[in-house]
Structures are given as C-alpha cells and as structure tokens.
Coordinates of C-alpha atoms in Angstrom, one line a residue:
M24 CA -14.0 42.4 75.6
A25 CA -16.4 42.1 72.7
T26 CA -16.9 40.4 69.1
L27 CA -17.9 41.8 65.9
F28 CA -20.2 39.5 63.7
I29 CA -20.7 39.7 60.3
R30 CA -24.0 38.6 58.5
E31 CA -24.8 36.2 55.6
T32 CA -27.2 34.3 54.1
S33 CA -26.5 31.7 55.7
G34 CA -26.7 32.8 59.2
E35 CA -24.5 35.2 61.2
R36 CA -20.5 34.1 61.6
P37 CA -17.7 36.0 64.2
L38 CA -15.8 38.6 61.7
I39 CA -13.2 39.9 64.3
A40 CA -12.7 39.4 67.9
L41 CA -12.3 42.7 70.0
T42 CA -9.4 42.9 73.0
G43 CA -7.2 45.5 74.5
D44 CA -6.4 48.9 73.4
Q45 CA -6.5 48.7 69.6
T46 CA -7.9 50.0 66.7
I47 CA -9.4 48.2 63.7
F48 CA -9.4 49.3 60.4
I49 CA -12.7 47.7 58.3
G50 CA -12.3 47.8 54.3
R51 CA -11.7 45.8 51.3
S52 CA -8.2 46.5 51.2
P53 CA -6.2 43.5 52.4
D54 CA -4.2 45.6 55.3
C55 CA -7.4 46.0 57.0
D56 CA -7.8 44.3 60.1
A57 CA -11.4 42.7 59.2
V58 CA -11.5 42.7 55.3
I59 CA -14.8 42.5 53.6
Q60 CA -14.8 41.8 49.7
H61 CA -17.7 43.5 48.7
P62 CA -18.1 46.3 46.2
E63 CA -20.4 48.7 48.7
V64 CA -17.4 48.6 50.9
S65 CA -14.7 50.9 50.9
S66 CA -10.4 50.6 50.5
R67 CA -10.4 51.9 54.6
H68 CA -14.5 52.1 55.2
A69 CA -14.1 52.4 59.0
K70 CA -12.5 52.1 62.1
L71 CA -13.4 50.6 65.7
S72 CA -11.4 52.0 68.7
A73 CA -11.5 51.5 72.3
S74 CA -12.1 54.1 74.3
S75 CA -13.0 54.6 77.8
T76 CA -16.3 54.2 78.1
G77 CA -16.4 51.3 75.2
W78 CA -15.2 50.7 71.6
V79 CA -16.3 53.8 69.3
I80 CA -16.9 53.5 65.4
E81 CA -15.7 55.7 63.1
D82 CA -16.9 56.7 59.1
L83 CA -13.6 57.1 57.4
D84 CA -14.9 59.2 54.5
S85 CA -16.2 56.3 53.0
A86 CA -18.1 56.3 49.8
N87 CA -21.4 54.5 50.7
G88 CA -21.5 55.5 54.6
T89 CA -22.0 53.9 57.6
D90 CA -25.1 53.3 59.6
V91 CA -25.6 52.4 62.6
N92 CA -28.7 51.3 64.7
G93 CA -30.6 53.0 61.2
Q94 CA -28.7 55.8 61.9
T95 CA -26.0 57.5 59.8
I96 CA -23.4 58.6 61.6
S97 CA -21.0 61.2 60.4
A98 CA -18.8 61.3 63.6
P99 CA -17.5 59.0 65.8
T100 CA -20.1 56.8 68.1
L101 CA -20.4 54.8 70.7
L102 CA -21.4 51.4 70.2
A103 CA -24.2 49.6 72.7
D104 CA -24.2 45.7 73.1
N105 CA -26.0 44.5 69.9
S106 CA -25.6 47.1 67.7
T107 CA -26.6 47.0 64.5
I108 CA -23.9 48.3 61.8
V109 CA -24.8 48.8 58.1
M110 CA -22.1 49.5 55.6
G111 CA -22.4 50.8 52.4
G112 CA -26.0 49.6 52.5
A113 CA -25.4 45.8 51.9
V114 CA -23.2 44.7 54.6
Y115 CA -24.9 43.7 58.0
L116 CA -22.4 43.4 61.2
R117 CA -23.7 43.1 64.5
F118 CA -21.2 44.2 67.7
A119 CA -21.4 42.5 70.7
D120 CA -20.1 42.2 73.7
T121 CA -18.9 39.0 75.2
S122 CA -19.0 37.3 78.2
P123 CA -15.2 35.5 80.0
Q124 CA -15.6 32.9 78.5
G125 CA -15.6 34.1 75.0
T126 CA -19.1 33.4 74.2
P127 CA -21.2 35.8 72.4
Q128 CA -24.0 37.4 74.1
A129 CA -27.6 36.0 72.6
P130 CA -28.9 39.0 71.1
S131 CA -32.3 40.3 72.1
T132 CA -33.8 39.7 68.9
P133 CA -32.9 37.6 66.4
P134 CA -31.6 39.3 63.5
P135 CA -32.7 39.2 59.9
V136 CA -30.7 38.3 57.1
A137 CA -32.0 41.2 54.8
P138 CA -33.7 44.2 56.3
S139 CA -37.7 44.4 56.7
R140 CA -39.4 47.3 55.3
P141 CA -41.0 49.0 55.4
T142 CA -40.3 50.0 59.4
P143 CA -40.8 53.2 61.1
A144 CA -36.9 54.0 59.2
A145 CA -38.8 54.7 56.3
S146 CA -40.3 58.0 56.1
E147 CA -44.0 58.9 55.0
D148 CA -42.2 61.0 52.1
D149 CA -39.8 57.8 50.8
I150 CA -43.4 55.7 50.8
A151 CA -45.0 59.1 48.9
L152 CA -42.1 59.0 46.3
V153 CA -42.0 55.5 45.1
R154 CA -45.9 55.6 45.1
N155 CA -45.8 58.8 42.5
M156 CA -42.9 57.1 40.5
R157 CA -45.3 55.3 38.2
D158 CA -46.6 58.1 37.2
R159 CA -43.0 60.2 37.0
T160 CA -41.6 57.1 34.8
T161 CA -44.3 57.9 32.2
K162 CA -43.6 61.1 32.3
I163 CA -39.8 60.8 32.0
R164 CA -40.3 58.3 29.0
Q165 CA -42.5 61.1 27.5
E166 CA -40.1 63.8 27.8
V167 CA -37.1 61.6 26.6
A168 CA -39.7 60.3 23.5
K169 CA -39.1 63.9 22.6
V170 CA -35.4 63.4 21.5
I171 CA -35.4 60.0 21.5
V172 CA -37.8 58.0 18.8
G173 CA -38.3 54.0 20.5
Q174 CA -35.4 52.4 22.5
V175 CA -37.9 52.2 25.4
D176 CA -36.6 49.1 26.9
V177 CA -33.0 50.7 26.8
I178 CA -34.1 53.9 28.5
D179 CA -36.1 51.9 30.8
Q180 CA -32.8 49.8 31.4
V181 CA -31.2 53.0 32.3
L182 CA -33.0 54.2 34.7
M183 CA -33.1 51.0 36.7
V184 CA -29.2 51.5 36.7
L185 CA -29.3 55.4 37.7
I186 CA -31.7 54.6 40.5
A187 CA -30.0 51.2 41.7
G188 CA -26.6 53.5 41.8
G189 CA -24.8 51.6 39.3
H190 CA -23.4 52.1 36.1
G191 CA -23.7 51.2 32.4
L192 CA -22.0 50.1 29.2
L193 CA -24.3 51.2 26.2
V194 CA -23.2 48.5 23.3
G195 CA -24.4 49.2 19.9
M196 CA -23.8 50.1 15.9
P197 CA -22.8 53.7 15.2
G198 CA -25.2 56.4 15.0
M199 CA -28.1 54.4 17.1
A200 CA -28.2 58.0 19.0
K201 CA -26.3 56.6 22.3
T202 CA -24.6 59.9 23.1
L203 CA -28.1 61.7 22.5
L204 CA -29.8 59.4 24.7
V205 CA -27.6 59.7 27.6
A206 CA -27.4 63.4 27.6
T207 CA -31.4 63.6 27.2
I208 CA -31.8 61.3 30.4
A209 CA -29.0 63.8 32.0
K210 CA -31.2 66.7 31.2
V211 CA -35.0 64.7 32.5
L212 CA -33.4 63.7 35.7
D213 CA -31.7 67.5 36.4
M214 CA -27.9 65.7 36.7
A215 CA -25.0 67.7 35.3
F216 CA -23.3 66.0 32.2
R217 CA -20.1 65.7 30.8
R218 CA -18.9 63.3 27.5
V219 CA -15.5 62.4 27.4
Q220 CA -14.5 60.6 24.0
F221 CA -12.1 58.5 24.3
T222 CA -9.1 58.1 22.0
P223 CA -5.7 56.1 21.6
D224 CA -3.7 59.2 23.3
L225 CA -6.4 59.9 25.9
M226 CA -4.3 60.2 29.5
P227 CA -5.5 59.0 32.9
T228 CA -5.2 62.9 34.2
D229 CA -7.1 64.1 31.2
I230 CA -10.1 62.4 33.1
T231 CA -9.6 62.7 36.4
G232 CA -7.7 66.1 36.7
T233 CA -4.5 67.4 37.5
E234 CA -2.2 69.7 39.8
V235 CA -1.1 73.2 38.1
L236 CA 2.2 75.5 39.0
E237 CA 1.1 78.8 39.8
T238 CA 2.7 82.2 41.1
D239 CA 1.0 84.5 43.2
P240 CA 1.5 87.5 42.0
E241 CA 2.0 89.5 44.8
T242 CA 4.1 87.3 47.2
Q243 CA 5.6 85.4 43.9
Q244 CA 5.3 82.4 45.3
K245 CA 5.0 79.4 43.9
S246 CA 1.7 76.3 44.7
F247 CA 0.3 73.9 43.4
R248 CA -3.3 74.0 42.4
F249 CA -5.6 71.0 41.6
V250 CA -7.8 71.7 38.5
K251 CA -10.8 69.4 38.4
G252 CA -11.2 66.8 35.2
P253 CA -14.7 65.9 33.4
I254 CA -15.2 63.0 36.1
F255 CA -16.3 65.6 38.3
T256 CA -20.3 65.9 37.6
N257 CA -23.3 63.9 37.8
L258 CA -23.5 61.7 34.5
L259 CA -20.5 60.7 32.6
L260 CA -20.9 59.7 29.2
A261 CA -17.3 57.8 28.4
D262 CA -17.6 57.3 24.8
E263 CA -16.3 54.2 22.6
I264 CA -14.2 53.3 26.4
N265 CA -12.8 50.4 24.0
R266 CA -10.5 52.8 22.2
T267 CA -8.2 54.5 25.1
P268 CA -5.3 52.3 26.8
P269 CA -5.7 50.6 29.4
K270 CA -4.0 53.0 32.0
T271 CA -7.1 55.1 30.8
Q272 CA -9.5 52.8 31.5
A273 CA -8.5 51.9 35.2
A274 CA -8.3 55.3 36.5
L275 CA -11.9 55.7 35.1
L276 CA -12.8 52.1 36.8
E277 CA -11.2 53.0 40.1
A278 CA -13.2 56.4 40.2
M279 CA -16.5 54.5 39.8
Q280 CA -15.7 51.7 42.1
E281 CA -13.7 54.7 45.0
K282 CA -16.5 57.3 44.1
C283 CA -13.3 59.6 44.7
V284 CA -10.1 60.7 42.6
T285 CA -6.7 60.8 44.6
I286 CA -3.9 63.0 43.1
G287 CA -0.6 62.9 44.6
N288 CA -1.2 62.6 48.4
E289 CA -5.1 64.5 48.4
T290 CA -8.3 62.6 47.5
Y291 CA -11.0 64.4 46.3
K292 CA -14.7 63.0 46.8
L293 CA -17.2 63.2 43.9
D294 CA -20.2 64.4 44.7
P295 CA -23.2 62.2 44.9
P296 CA -25.3 61.0 42.8
F297 CA -22.3 60.3 40.2
F298 CA -22.9 57.9 36.9
V299 CA -20.4 56.5 34.3
L300 CA -22.7 55.2 31.0
A301 CA -20.0 54.1 28.7
T302 CA -20.5 53.3 24.9
Q303 CA -18.8 50.8 23.3
N304 CA -18.5 49.7 19.3
P305 CA -18.8 46.4 18.6
I306 CA -17.4 46.5 15.0
E307 CA -13.9 47.9 13.9
Q308 CA -11.9 46.0 16.9
E309 CA -8.9 46.8 15.1
G310 CA -6.6 49.2 17.5
T311 CA -9.0 49.0 19.8
Y312 CA -8.8 48.0 23.4
P313 CA -11.8 46.0 24.6
L314 CA -12.5 45.7 28.0
P315 CA -11.6 42.1 29.5
E316 CA -14.5 40.4 31.2
A317 CA -13.4 40.9 34.7
Q318 CA -14.0 44.7 34.0
Q319 CA -16.6 44.9 32.4
D320 CA -18.0 42.6 35.5
R321 CA -17.9 46.3 37.3
F322 CA -20.5 47.8 35.1
M323 CA -24.0 46.6 36.5
F324 CA -25.9 46.4 33.1
N325 CA -24.7 45.7 29.7
L326 CA -27.4 47.4 27.4
W327 CA -27.8 46.5 23.6
V328 CA -28.6 49.3 21.4
D329 CA -30.4 48.0 18.7
Y330 CA -31.6 48.5 15.4
P331 CA -34.9 50.9 15.7
K332 CA -38.0 49.2 14.0
E333 CA -39.2 50.7 10.3
D334 CA -41.9 52.7 11.1
E335 CA -39.2 54.4 14.3
E336 CA -36.8 54.3 11.4
E337 CA -39.0 56.3 9.3
Q338 CA -40.1 58.8 12.1
I339 CA -36.5 59.5 12.6
V340 CA -35.4 60.2 9.7
K341 CA -38.9 63.0 9.4
S342 CA -37.9 64.3 12.7
T343 CA -34.7 65.4 12.5
T344 CA -34.4 66.5 9.3
V345 CA -36.5 69.7 10.0
E346 CA -35.8 72.0 12.8
S347 CA -37.1 71.0 15.8
G348 CA -37.7 73.1 18.9
A349 CA -39.1 70.3 21.1
T350 CA -36.9 70.4 24.5
P351 CA -37.5 67.8 27.4
Q352 CA -38.2 68.9 30.8
K353 CA -36.7 68.3 34.0
V354 CA -39.4 65.5 36.2
V355 CA -37.0 64.3 38.7
S356 CA -34.8 66.5 41.1
Q357 CA -31.4 65.5 41.9
E358 CA -32.5 65.5 46.0
E359 CA -35.3 62.9 44.5
L360 CA -32.7 60.9 43.0
L361 CA -30.8 60.3 46.3
Q362 CA -34.0 59.5 47.8
L363 CA -34.7 56.9 45.2
Q364 CA -31.3 55.5 45.7
R365 CA -32.4 55.4 49.4
V366 CA -34.8 53.7 48.9
V367 CA -34.4 51.6 46.8
R368 CA -31.7 49.9 49.8
S369 CA -34.9 49.6 51.8
I370 CA -37.3 47.4 50.0
P371 CA -38.0 44.5 51.0
V372 CA -36.9 41.3 49.3
S373 CA -38.2 38.0 50.5
D374 CA -36.1 35.0 50.5
H375 CA -37.4 33.6 48.1
I376 CA -36.9 36.3 45.8
I377 CA -33.0 36.2 46.6
K378 CA -33.0 32.4 46.5
Y379 CA -34.1 33.0 42.6
A380 CA -31.9 35.4 41.8
I381 CA -28.8 32.9 43.3
R382 CA -30.2 30.0 41.3
L383 CA -30.0 31.8 38.2
V384 CA -26.6 32.9 39.0
R385 CA -25.5 29.9 40.2
A386 CA -26.6 27.8 36.7
T387 CA -24.7 30.1 34.5
R388 CA -21.6 28.0 36.5
P389 CA -20.9 24.6 34.2
E390 CA -19.0 23.6 36.9
D391 CA -22.0 23.8 39.4
T392 CA -23.8 20.0 39.5
K393 CA -27.3 21.9 39.4
S394 CA -26.8 23.9 35.8
P395 CA -28.4 22.9 33.0
E396 CA -26.4 20.5 30.7
F397 CA -26.7 23.7 27.7
I398 CA -24.7 25.4 29.9
K399 CA -22.1 22.7 30.6
K400 CA -21.5 22.4 26.8
Y401 CA -21.7 26.5 25.7
V402 CA -20.1 28.3 29.0
H403 CA -16.6 28.5 30.2
N404 CA -16.9 30.7 32.9
G405 CA -20.4 31.7 34.5
A406 CA -21.4 34.4 36.8
G407 CA -19.8 35.7 39.9
P408 CA -21.2 36.8 43.2
R409 CA -21.9 40.2 42.0
A410 CA -24.2 39.6 39.4
G411 CA -26.7 38.1 42.1
Q412 CA -26.1 41.7 44.4
F413 CA -26.9 43.6 41.1
L414 CA -29.8 41.2 39.8
V415 CA -31.6 41.7 43.2
L416 CA -30.8 45.8 43.4
A417 CA -32.1 46.0 39.6
A418 CA -35.3 43.9 40.5
K419 CA -35.6 46.5 43.4
A420 CA -35.0 49.7 41.1
R421 CA -37.2 48.1 38.4
A422 CA -40.1 47.8 41.6
V423 CA -39.7 51.0 42.3
L424 CA -40.1 53.1 39.1
E425 CA -43.4 51.0 38.7
G426 CA -44.6 52.8 42.0
R427 CA -44.1 49.2 44.1
V428 CA -42.8 48.6 47.6
H429 CA -42.4 44.9 47.0
V430 CA -40.1 42.8 44.5
S431 CA -41.2 40.0 42.4
C432 CA -39.6 37.1 40.6
A433 CA -40.6 38.7 37.0
D434 CA -38.6 42.1 38.2
V435 CA -35.9 39.5 38.5
A436 CA -36.2 38.1 35.6
K437 CA -36.5 41.1 33.6
A438 CA -33.1 42.4 34.9
A439 CA -31.2 39.0 34.1
L440 CA -30.3 39.6 30.8
P441 CA -28.8 43.0 30.9
V442 CA -26.8 41.8 34.0
L443 CA -25.9 38.4 33.0
R444 CA -25.1 38.8 29.4
H445 CA -21.6 40.5 29.6
R446 CA -21.1 38.2 32.8
I447 CA -20.7 34.5 31.1
L448 CA -18.2 33.6 28.8
A449 CA -19.1 31.3 26.2
N450 CA -16.7 28.5 24.6
F451 CA -15.5 27.5 20.7
A452 CA -18.6 25.6 21.1
A453 CA -21.2 28.6 21.0
D454 CA -18.9 30.6 19.2
S455 CA -19.1 27.8 16.1
E456 CA -22.9 27.3 16.6
G457 CA -23.4 31.2 16.5
I458 CA -25.1 30.9 20.3
S459 CA -24.5 34.3 21.8
T460 CA -24.5 35.1 25.6
S461 CA -27.7 36.5 25.3
D462 CA -29.5 33.4 23.7
L463 CA -28.1 31.4 26.9
V464 CA -29.8 34.0 29.4
D465 CA -33.1 33.7 27.2
R466 CA -33.2 30.2 27.6
L467 CA -31.8 29.7 31.3
L468 CA -34.7 32.1 32.2
K469 CA -37.0 29.5 30.3
E470 CA -35.2 26.4 32.3
I471 CA -34.6 27.7 36.0
E472 CA -38.1 27.3 36.9
Q473 CA -39.6 30.5 39.1
P474 CA -40.4 29.8 43.3
G475 CA -43.9 28.7 43.3
E476 CA -46.8 28.6 46.5
R477 CA -44.7 26.2 48.2
D478 CA -41.4 28.4 48.3
Y479 CA -43.4 31.2 50.1

C-alpha cells in the first residue's frame, strides 16, 4: 500500500491512496483518478500502475513532461519510497510507502515548498547561459531596433512571455507595427513564424489543419492524409483574434493550452517552442467577437502597444519612406530558447517573493477582507490563482533576461501591470469616473508594500 502526496504552499496533503492492482490516471480531466487543476498539467498527464516489483509511473505524452527525482522520464519508471515527481515543471508530488496502519512514513528530509536552486540539477551550461543573457538581451534589443523604433517596454515584455513559456495578447491601435514587431522577434530568436489574419468566415480547420482524401495512383486505394495548418509553427501571430467567431477562437485556445491538436482519432503534438501572440484592435467593435474575460485569462500578458513619442514618430516616418537594407540577425537559437525555458523553471524564489505576489493578487478581489477600499469600490471581479503563477514566472523570466539567478520583488512589480490588467473586471463606478484597470494596478502597487527586512 502506498500514498501519493501533493505539495502546496500551505504544506503537503494526501492526493490519493494507492491500493491493489489498479491503474491510476493523473491529470486535469475530471475523469482522472487524481485530478490536478493546474495549467501546466495536461488532461491526462501520467499514470501509475502496480507491478510485481512496485509502483511504476509513465508519462502519457504530456505537453510539459514529467520528472522523477530530477530526471525527465520517457519510459515507465519504477518509483522508490519518497520519490519526488514533478509534473509540468510546476506541480510537486511525493510517492510514499505506508505502514499497515496507513500512516505515511516520514520523508528522510523535509520537502521544500519550492525547488531550491541552484542545485546539481542546474548544469554549468545553464548558469553560463543566464550569466550571458544580459548582453544577449541588449543585442536582441539592438537587432529589433533595426526595424522597430521605440516600444522598448513592449519588446521586453514579449521576451518575458517567450522564455516563460506563455502566450501574449497585444492590444493597440491600427498601424502600431504589432505584426512587424512579432515577425522581427521571431527572426531574431530563430523561430519559424506564421501569421493568420482572423476573419468572420475563418473555420477551426483553417488553423489546425484538416484531413484530405487521396487516391493512390497505382493501387487506386483511397486514404486520408492530414494536412497541417498554420498552427504547426514556433511563433503564431493570431492577427485581430476578435474578428473570428468563438468556435475558431476556442480551437486556438485549446491548442495553446494542450500544446497539441486532435483531428478525428489522431492527436498531433506541436513541436516546442510554441507560442501564440494574438493582436486585438480596441476600436471598431461592431461585428466582432471580443474575447471574454475568462478566455483572456489564458494569456499570460496583456501588452498595450501605445502611440510612439514625437521624436520616435519622426524617426519612423524618416526610416520607412526610404529604401532600407537593415536586416535583423539571429541572436538566440531555438535550442538556447528551450534551455532558457528550463532554467526559468529552476530559478529559486524565496517565500517572501511568493507572498508578495499572492498579496498583490488577493488584493484585487473586492470580497477579500484585506483588499484596499478603492478595490472594493471600483472592482467587480478580481484576479484568480493563475495570476499569481504568471507573476512569479514573469518575475523569473525578467531575472534571466537581466542575467540574474535570483528574483526580487521589483521583478514581480514590473510584471504586475501586463499580468493583472486583463484579469481585473472594473465595475460601473470605475467606468463612470474614467478609471481603467491599468490605473487600479498602478494604485495597487503603491498601496501594497513590498516585504521589508523582517520578511527575509
């Protein structure tokens, strides 16, 4: 008899008891034996099976992988007592044998709530890559600046989204070079790039792909062949996502979450790295299908592309009305980008950093007793737990971009605006007074104090 425990911020609790010759499925789907509602866990992520030698865990081709005692598994793996299982790089489980009385044996060392890094699992190549990222980030900005004038904050935020493994929603007026920005970043980061112009008649298969009936010229036998859609790329630009019906939007959002596409009875995995950057026009909403707040929550960042400054606009007009031979060069390879994603998951985060992020998120909820009075006055719904996850991931990504292996509260504060502004639903009182969600987040950052020395 054994027990599977799950590690949470409040401590460790039993997830499921393992008895007899049974097979246990673990994942987000409600029909799993052990349900874990976490965005990094696939619908059916892994399974546990009883064998003659003990319990065996197997990854079910999950989107984000399964680690056992620090090693990513690709085949069925036998579990030893007190084995640590990490699902999707974010959910920590512990497998423990139990006594006949059903009391779990105490682990040999108390498990930390979060991974402590750097550890031997972080290779010298990983550390060297992070140390060099400050210079590389500067080089990336320089290469992008050959095509894009200004928008430094937006460029940095897009880079944070990419190395954190999230997706971004770019909102801005027409002609703000949103499409050109994404295409340029894809070139600098050595990623395959595709653009889909969303229209009211776009169908889900226009994005995911479809099966076509073919006839063999020799045998005359008919068979179906899957023709991949534009979603099979590294960086997909979903241009004006609010102009296509919800059915097509849902197909894209499902692929974003699951990192795979299901056509008929076949599931096709999207090769990493895979990112979606969607654009949305804030004007001309007639005849469009704006993303509901619940679906916007799936995007890690809401990036506002604002008007350029006067001198920047002069430079834009000057550089785009003559023939230009400037071509951005590749700075980071695909392999290095994937390595950066792994490093972001390994960077240590102190408890006070997590508490500050959670304090910010909980302060957006008007029903919380500790939320400020202006939140209770102007907010209808606050941010959910996913906001806290993205705040910490974005903070770690910012640290990596600056060549650091430690995260500060300033990194969390820097990520607060793009993470929170589309997760806060303002009420009529805020609308009538012209108060935007961005104004509320700015005020919240001033209201919620960062941890002091007593918290370290």
